[in-house]
Amino acid sequence: MKKRVAILISGRGSNMMALVEAMRARDYPAELAIIISSRPDAAGLAWAKAQGLPAKAIDHKAFASREAFDDAVHAALTEAGADLVALAGFMRIESAGFVRKWLGRQFNIHPALLPLFKGLQPHKQAIEAGVKVSGCTVHFVTEEMDSGPIVAQAAVPVLDEDTPKTLEARILEAEHKLYPHALALVASGRATLEGGRVVTRAAVREGGTLFSPQL
Ligand code: GRF
């Protein structure tokens, strides 16, 4: 039985597109339940509708409180029969109650190697810190932002001439591969939460050291 996945977005939705593409494969362990955008004008929502995918806006501005918005999202997720929730550029902080309802079933992608560079402008943070390697992280969502158990990570070099924009583009390319991979690990039961950490029964490349600058 395929897991049913809901994708929550607020913007351009390139990670959503990567997940949707992956879910089109017959042997992929997850299928799309619904796409929900917190903004009616999100480019990603227009794309999803044009593709004929189940997608709708739940406009956060139409709700008096965070909790009321989260209740509407929860109702839509339940109605769509979602088993898992993938945040993909979803720009809302969730209430503690919502996080608790989806604990262990909701994940997010962040464009940095967590626990470094949490929060806003992670690419700028990475460049200012002078790190030579950055990347992206898929993690379970917990109440503390960008802090849940890590499912998978991808590393990319940071170049001397990088700007936040060029680093963002390099990391985004990695995100589009990492997110479908991480979702497949969770949906197929190969990645599980054990004692606050994620255990993966997946291949890890031996000797796969990334040197930056190169050797
Ligand atoms: C991505 O960089 C993701 O890591 C971060 O927000 C961005 C969303 O981009 N959480 P997109 O909407 O998926 O194109």
mmCIF file of C-alpha atoms and ligand atoms in Angstrom:
data_model
loop_
_atom_site.group_PDB
_atom_site.id
_atom_site.type_symbol
_atom_site.label_atom_id
_atom_site.label_comp_id
_atom_site.label_asym_id
_atom_site.label_seq_id
_atom_site.Cartn_x
_atom_site.Cartn_y
_atom_site.Cartn_z
ATOM 1 C CA MET A 1 0.000 0.000 0.000
ATOM 2 C CA LYS A 2 1.399 3.363 -1.039
ATOM 3 C CA LYS A 3 1.550 6.094 1.606
ATOM 4 C CA ARG A 4 -0.583 9.102 0.775
ATOM 5 C CA VAL A 5 1.412 12.317 0.920
ATOM 6 C CA ALA A 6 0.193 15.883 1.252
ATOM 7 C CA ILE A 7 2.524 18.684 0.154
ATOM 8 C CA LEU A 8 2.269 22.106 1.805
ATOM 9 C CA ILE A 9 3.648 25.092 -0.096
ATOM 10 C CA SER A 10 3.615 28.896 -0.064
ATOM 11 C CA GLY A 11 5.645 29.856 -3.144
ATOM 12 C CA ARG A 12 7.240 28.692 -6.369
ATOM 13 C CA GLY A 13 7.007 25.008 -5.441
ATOM 14 C CA SER A 14 10.058 23.565 -7.153
ATOM 15 C CA ASN A 15 10.481 20.928 -4.431
ATOM 16 C CA MET A 16 6.788 20.084 -4.742
ATOM 17 C CA MET A 17 7.350 19.536 -8.476
ATOM 18 C CA ALA A 18 10.285 17.214 -7.758
ATOM 19 C CA LEU A 19 8.131 15.196 -5.330
ATOM 20 C CA VAL A 20 5.228 15.045 -7.792
ATOM 21 C CA GLU A 21 7.566 13.834 -10.549
ATOM 22 C CA ALA A 22 8.935 11.117 -8.279
ATOM 23 C CA MET A 23 5.442 9.992 -7.289
ATOM 24 C CA ARG A 24 4.555 9.437 -10.950
ATOM 25 C CA ALA A 25 6.829 6.377 -10.999
ATOM 26 C CA ARG A 26 4.886 3.147 -10.636
ATOM 27 C CA ASP A 27 7.244 1.640 -8.050
ATOM 28 C CA TYR A 28 7.539 4.780 -5.873
ATOM 29 C CA PRO A 29 6.242 4.017 -2.339
ATOM 30 C CA ALA A 30 4.112 7.177 -2.025
ATOM 31 C CA GLU A 31 1.282 8.840 -3.925
ATOM 32 C CA LEU A 32 -0.081 12.358 -3.873
ATOM 33 C CA ALA A 33 -3.038 13.010 -1.554
ATOM 34 C CA ILE A 34 -3.297 16.791 -1.929
ATOM 35 C CA ILE A 35 -1.299 19.983 -2.414
ATOM 36 C CA ILE A 36 -2.222 22.857 -0.108
ATOM 37 C CA SER A 37 -0.914 26.387 -0.510
ATOM 38 C CA SER A 38 -1.116 28.957 2.279
ATOM 39 C CA ARG A 39 -1.150 31.632 -0.443
ATOM 40 C CA PRO A 40 -3.727 31.713 -3.240
ATOM 41 C CA ASP A 41 -1.258 33.462 -5.589
ATOM 42 C CA ALA A 42 1.589 30.919 -5.168
ATOM 43 C CA ALA A 43 3.198 29.987 -8.499
ATOM 44 C CA GLY A 44 3.395 26.380 -7.338
ATOM 45 C CA LEU A 45 -0.380 26.235 -6.829
ATOM 46 C CA ALA A 46 -1.025 27.493 -10.383
ATOM 47 C CA TRP A 47 1.343 24.812 -11.718
ATOM 48 C CA ALA A 48 -0.372 22.062 -9.715
ATOM 49 C CA LYS A 49 -3.827 23.103 -10.913
ATOM 50 C CA ALA A 50 -2.631 23.288 -14.521
ATOM 51 C CA GLN A 51 -1.368 19.710 -14.107
ATOM 52 C CA GLY A 52 -4.813 18.642 -12.923
ATOM 53 C CA LEU A 53 -3.478 17.635 -9.520
ATOM 54 C CA PRO A 54 -5.613 17.781 -6.357
ATOM 55 C CA ALA A 55 -4.610 21.208 -5.084
ATOM 56 C CA LYS A 56 -6.164 24.057 -3.186
ATOM 57 C CA ALA A 57 -5.377 27.266 -1.383
ATOM 58 C CA ILE A 58 -6.107 27.751 2.275
ATOM 59 C CA ASP A 59 -5.415 31.450 2.636
ATOM 60 C CA HIS A 60 -3.784 32.084 5.991
ATOM 61 C CA LYS A 61 -4.980 35.690 5.857
ATOM 62 C CA ALA A 62 -8.597 34.526 6.035
ATOM 63 C CA PHE A 63 -8.136 33.156 9.569
ATOM 64 C CA ALA A 64 -8.191 35.074 12.820
ATOM 65 C CA SER A 65 -5.564 32.926 14.523
ATOM 66 C CA ARG A 66 -2.753 30.509 13.780
ATOM 67 C CA GLU A 67 -4.771 27.739 15.434
ATOM 68 C CA ALA A 68 -7.832 28.392 13.246
ATOM 69 C CA PHE A 69 -5.690 28.228 10.093
ATOM 70 C CA ASP A 70 -3.988 25.037 11.303
ATOM 71 C CA ASP A 71 -7.379 23.455 12.071
ATOM 72 C CA ALA A 72 -8.507 24.145 8.494
ATOM 73 C CA VAL A 73 -5.298 22.610 7.120
ATOM 74 C CA HIS A 74 -5.692 19.592 9.404
ATOM 75 C CA ALA A 75 -9.289 19.102 8.235
ATOM 76 C CA ALA A 76 -8.205 19.246 4.576
ATOM 77 C CA LEU A 77 -5.379 16.752 5.218
ATOM 78 C CA THR A 78 -7.756 14.363 6.952
ATOM 79 C CA GLU A 79 -10.356 14.695 4.203
ATOM 80 C CA ALA A 80 -7.686 13.915 1.580
ATOM 81 C CA GLY A 81 -6.629 10.820 3.528
ATOM 82 C CA ALA A 82 -3.042 11.983 4.019
ATOM 83 C CA ASP A 83 -0.664 9.661 5.878
ATOM 84 C CA LEU A 84 2.371 11.931 5.587
ATOM 85 C CA VAL A 85 2.895 15.688 5.231
ATOM 86 C CA ALA A 86 5.833 17.151 3.296
ATOM 87 C CA LEU A 87 6.538 20.843 3.817
ATOM 88 C CA ALA A 88 8.069 22.356 0.682
ATOM 89 C CA GLY A 89 8.692 26.070 1.069
ATOM 90 C CA PHE A 90 5.736 26.375 3.451
ATOM 91 C CA MET A 91 6.242 29.751 5.074
ATOM 92 C CA ARG A 92 4.035 29.362 8.146
ATOM 93 C CA ILE A 93 5.054 28.548 11.691
ATOM 94 C CA GLU A 94 2.772 25.766 12.856
ATOM 95 C CA SER A 95 0.996 25.733 16.207
ATOM 96 C CA ALA A 96 2.193 23.225 18.791
ATOM 97 C CA GLY A 97 -1.103 21.370 18.546
ATOM 98 C CA PHE A 98 -0.769 20.852 14.802
ATOM 99 C CA VAL A 99 2.840 19.699 15.119
ATOM 100 C CA ARG A 100 1.779 17.181 17.771
ATOM 101 C CA LYS A 101 -1.004 15.779 15.575
ATOM 102 C CA TRP A 102 1.462 15.046 12.751
ATOM 103 C CA LEU A 103 4.518 14.185 14.861
ATOM 104 C CA GLY A 104 6.604 11.508 13.136
ATOM 105 C CA ARG A 105 4.531 11.895 9.974
ATOM 106 C CA GLN A 106 5.540 15.394 8.865
ATOM 107 C CA PHE A 107 8.844 16.533 7.401
ATOM 108 C CA ASN A 108 10.518 19.585 5.951
ATOM 109 C CA ILE A 109 13.454 20.451 3.733
ATOM 110 C CA HIS A 110 15.889 23.159 4.803
ATOM 111 C CA PRO A 111 18.670 24.508 2.564
ATOM 112 C CA ALA A 112 21.573 24.040 4.978
ATOM 113 C CA LEU A 113 23.329 21.221 6.776
ATOM 114 C CA LEU A 114 21.355 21.322 10.015
ATOM 115 C CA PRO A 115 21.872 21.972 12.870
ATOM 116 C CA LEU A 116 23.816 24.826 11.211
ATOM 117 C CA PHE A 117 22.076 27.892 9.796
ATOM 118 C CA LYS A 118 18.526 27.421 11.005
ATOM 119 C CA GLY A 119 15.838 29.950 10.214
ATOM 120 C CA LEU A 120 15.865 32.660 7.577
ATOM 121 C CA GLN A 121 18.512 33.343 4.924
ATOM 122 C CA PRO A 122 20.531 30.158 5.476
ATOM 123 C CA HIS A 123 22.565 30.716 2.279
ATOM 124 C CA LYS A 124 23.667 34.150 3.471
ATOM 125 C CA GLN A 125 24.428 32.699 6.898
ATOM 126 C CA ALA A 126 26.606 29.981 5.317
ATOM 127 C CA ILE A 127 28.588 32.453 3.207
ATOM 128 C CA GLU A 128 29.106 34.815 6.122
ATOM 129 C CA ALA A 129 30.302 31.951 8.310
ATOM 130 C CA GLY A 130 32.880 31.041 5.649
ATOM 131 C CA VAL A 131 32.015 27.348 5.536
ATOM 132 C CA LYS A 132 33.429 25.423 2.561
ATOM 133 C CA VAL A 133 30.609 22.889 2.473
ATOM 134 C CA SER A 134 26.887 23.445 2.858
ATOM 135 C CA GLY A 135 23.862 21.563 1.582
ATOM 136 C CA CYS A 136 20.334 20.592 2.475
ATOM 137 C CA THR A 137 18.541 18.553 5.107
ATOM 138 C CA VAL A 138 15.251 16.688 5.213
ATOM 139 C CA HIS A 139 14.071 16.377 8.812
ATOM 140 C CA PHE A 140 10.978 15.466 10.790
ATOM 141 C CA VAL A 141 9.059 18.485 12.037
ATOM 142 C CA THR A 142 9.076 19.134 15.768
ATOM 143 C CA GLU A 143 7.941 22.152 17.739
ATOM 144 C CA GLU A 144 11.339 23.843 17.574
ATOM 145 C CA MET A 145 11.981 25.210 14.082
ATOM 146 C CA ASP A 146 14.476 23.355 11.839
ATOM 147 C CA SER A 147 15.391 21.036 14.707
ATOM 148 C CA GLY A 148 13.661 17.681 14.258
ATOM 149 C CA PRO A 149 15.351 14.308 13.675
ATOM 150 C CA ILE A 150 17.317 14.272 10.406
ATOM 151 C CA VAL A 151 16.210 11.838 7.693
ATOM 152 C CA ALA A 152 18.791 12.636 5.012
ATOM 153 C CA GLN A 153 21.311 15.265 3.953
ATOM 154 C CA ALA A 154 23.185 16.256 0.802
ATOM 155 C CA ALA A 155 26.412 18.291 0.791
ATOM 156 C CA VAL A 156 27.607 20.745 -1.839
ATOM 157 C CA PRO A 157 30.763 22.865 -2.001
ATOM 158 C CA VAL A 158 30.672 26.574 -1.196
ATOM 159 C CA LEU A 159 32.872 28.489 -3.643
ATOM 160 C CA ASP A 160 34.864 31.652 -2.899
ATOM 161 C CA GLU A 161 32.884 33.619 -5.472
ATOM 162 C CA ASP A 162 29.477 32.395 -4.283
ATOM 163 C CA THR A 163 26.703 34.842 -3.516
ATOM 164 C CA PRO A 164 23.609 33.734 -1.593
ATOM 165 C CA LYS A 165 21.915 33.407 -5.000
ATOM 166 C CA THR A 166 24.522 31.138 -6.632
ATOM 167 C CA LEU A 167 24.757 28.989 -3.508
ATOM 168 C CA GLU A 168 20.973 28.767 -3.392
ATOM 169 C CA ALA A 169 20.862 27.495 -6.985
ATOM 170 C CA ARG A 170 23.487 24.799 -6.282
ATOM 171 C CA ILE A 171 21.727 23.649 -3.120
ATOM 172 C CA LEU A 172 18.295 23.715 -4.782
ATOM 173 C CA GLU A 173 19.513 21.243 -7.402
ATOM 174 C CA ALA A 174 20.528 18.901 -4.589
ATOM 175 C CA GLU A 175 17.190 19.474 -2.808
ATOM 176 C CA HIS A 176 15.282 18.232 -5.836
ATOM 177 C CA LYS A 177 17.108 14.894 -5.613
ATOM 178 C CA LEU A 178 17.274 14.621 -1.835
ATOM 179 C CA TYR A 179 13.612 15.257 -1.031
ATOM 180 C CA PRO A 180 12.151 12.466 -3.217
ATOM 181 C CA HIS A 181 14.849 10.135 -1.885
ATOM 182 C CA ALA A 182 14.098 10.988 1.760
ATOM 183 C CA LEU A 183 10.348 10.685 1.246
ATOM 184 C CA ALA A 184 10.824 7.258 -0.322
ATOM 185 C CA LEU A 185 12.927 6.167 2.670
ATOM 186 C CA VAL A 186 10.188 7.179 5.113
ATOM 187 C CA ALA A 187 7.239 5.988 3.010
ATOM 188 C CA SER A 188 8.779 2.558 2.465
ATOM 189 C CA GLY A 189 9.639 2.147 6.140
ATOM 190 C CA ARG A 190 13.384 2.169 5.495
ATOM 191 C CA ALA A 191 13.787 5.269 7.663
ATOM 192 C CA THR A 192 12.252 5.111 11.105
ATOM 193 C CA LEU A 193 12.340 7.206 14.250
ATOM 194 C CA GLU A 194 14.122 5.432 17.066
ATOM 195 C CA GLY A 195 14.913 7.218 20.318
ATOM 196 C CA GLY A 196 14.749 10.676 18.786
ATOM 197 C CA ARG A 197 17.007 9.799 15.840
ATOM 198 C CA VAL A 198 16.254 8.448 12.405
ATOM 199 C CA VAL A 199 17.645 5.037 11.580
ATOM 200 C CA THR A 200 17.927 4.331 7.863
ATOM 201 C CA ARG A 201 18.327 0.991 6.274
ATOM 202 C CA ALA A 202 19.792 2.588 3.171
ATOM 203 C CA ALA A 203 23.122 2.429 1.412
ATOM 204 C CA VAL A 204 25.797 4.890 2.508
ATOM 205 C CA ARG A 205 28.615 5.372 0.025
ATOM 206 C CA GLU A 206 31.929 4.203 1.409
ATOM 207 C CA GLY A 207 34.737 6.700 0.902
ATOM 208 C CA GLY A 208 32.275 9.305 -0.332
ATOM 209 C CA THR A 209 34.170 12.191 1.244
ATOM 210 C CA LEU A 210 33.505 15.602 -0.267
ATOM 211 C CA PHE A 211 36.653 17.752 -0.173
ATOM 212 C CA SER A 212 36.068 21.468 -0.608
ATOM 213 C CA PRO A 213 38.303 22.906 -2.032
ATOM 214 C CA GLN A 214 39.035 19.718 -3.946
ATOM 215 C CA LEU A 215 42.091 17.572 -3.184
HETATM 216 C C1 GRF B 1 13.705 25.656 -0.612
HETATM 217 O O1 GRF B 1 15.011 26.133 -0.665
HETATM 218 C C2 GRF B 1 13.478 24.891 0.672
HETATM 219 O O2 GRF B 1 14.614 24.238 1.125
HETATM 220 C C3 GRF B 1 13.093 25.987 1.641
HETATM 221 O O3 GRF B 1 12.331 26.888 0.873
HETATM 222 C C4 GRF B 1 12.691 26.775 -0.489
HETATM 223 C C5 GRF B 1 11.435 26.465 -1.235
HETATM 224 O O4 GRF B 1 11.622 26.467 -2.631
HETATM 225 N N1 GRF B 1 12.417 25.444 2.777
HETATM 226 P P1 GRF B 1 10.521 25.829 -3.557
HETATM 227 O O5 GRF B 1 9.212 26.567 -3.277
HETATM 228 O O6 GRF B 1 10.420 24.380 -3.268
HETATM 229 O O7 GRF B 1 10.991 26.108 -4.977
#
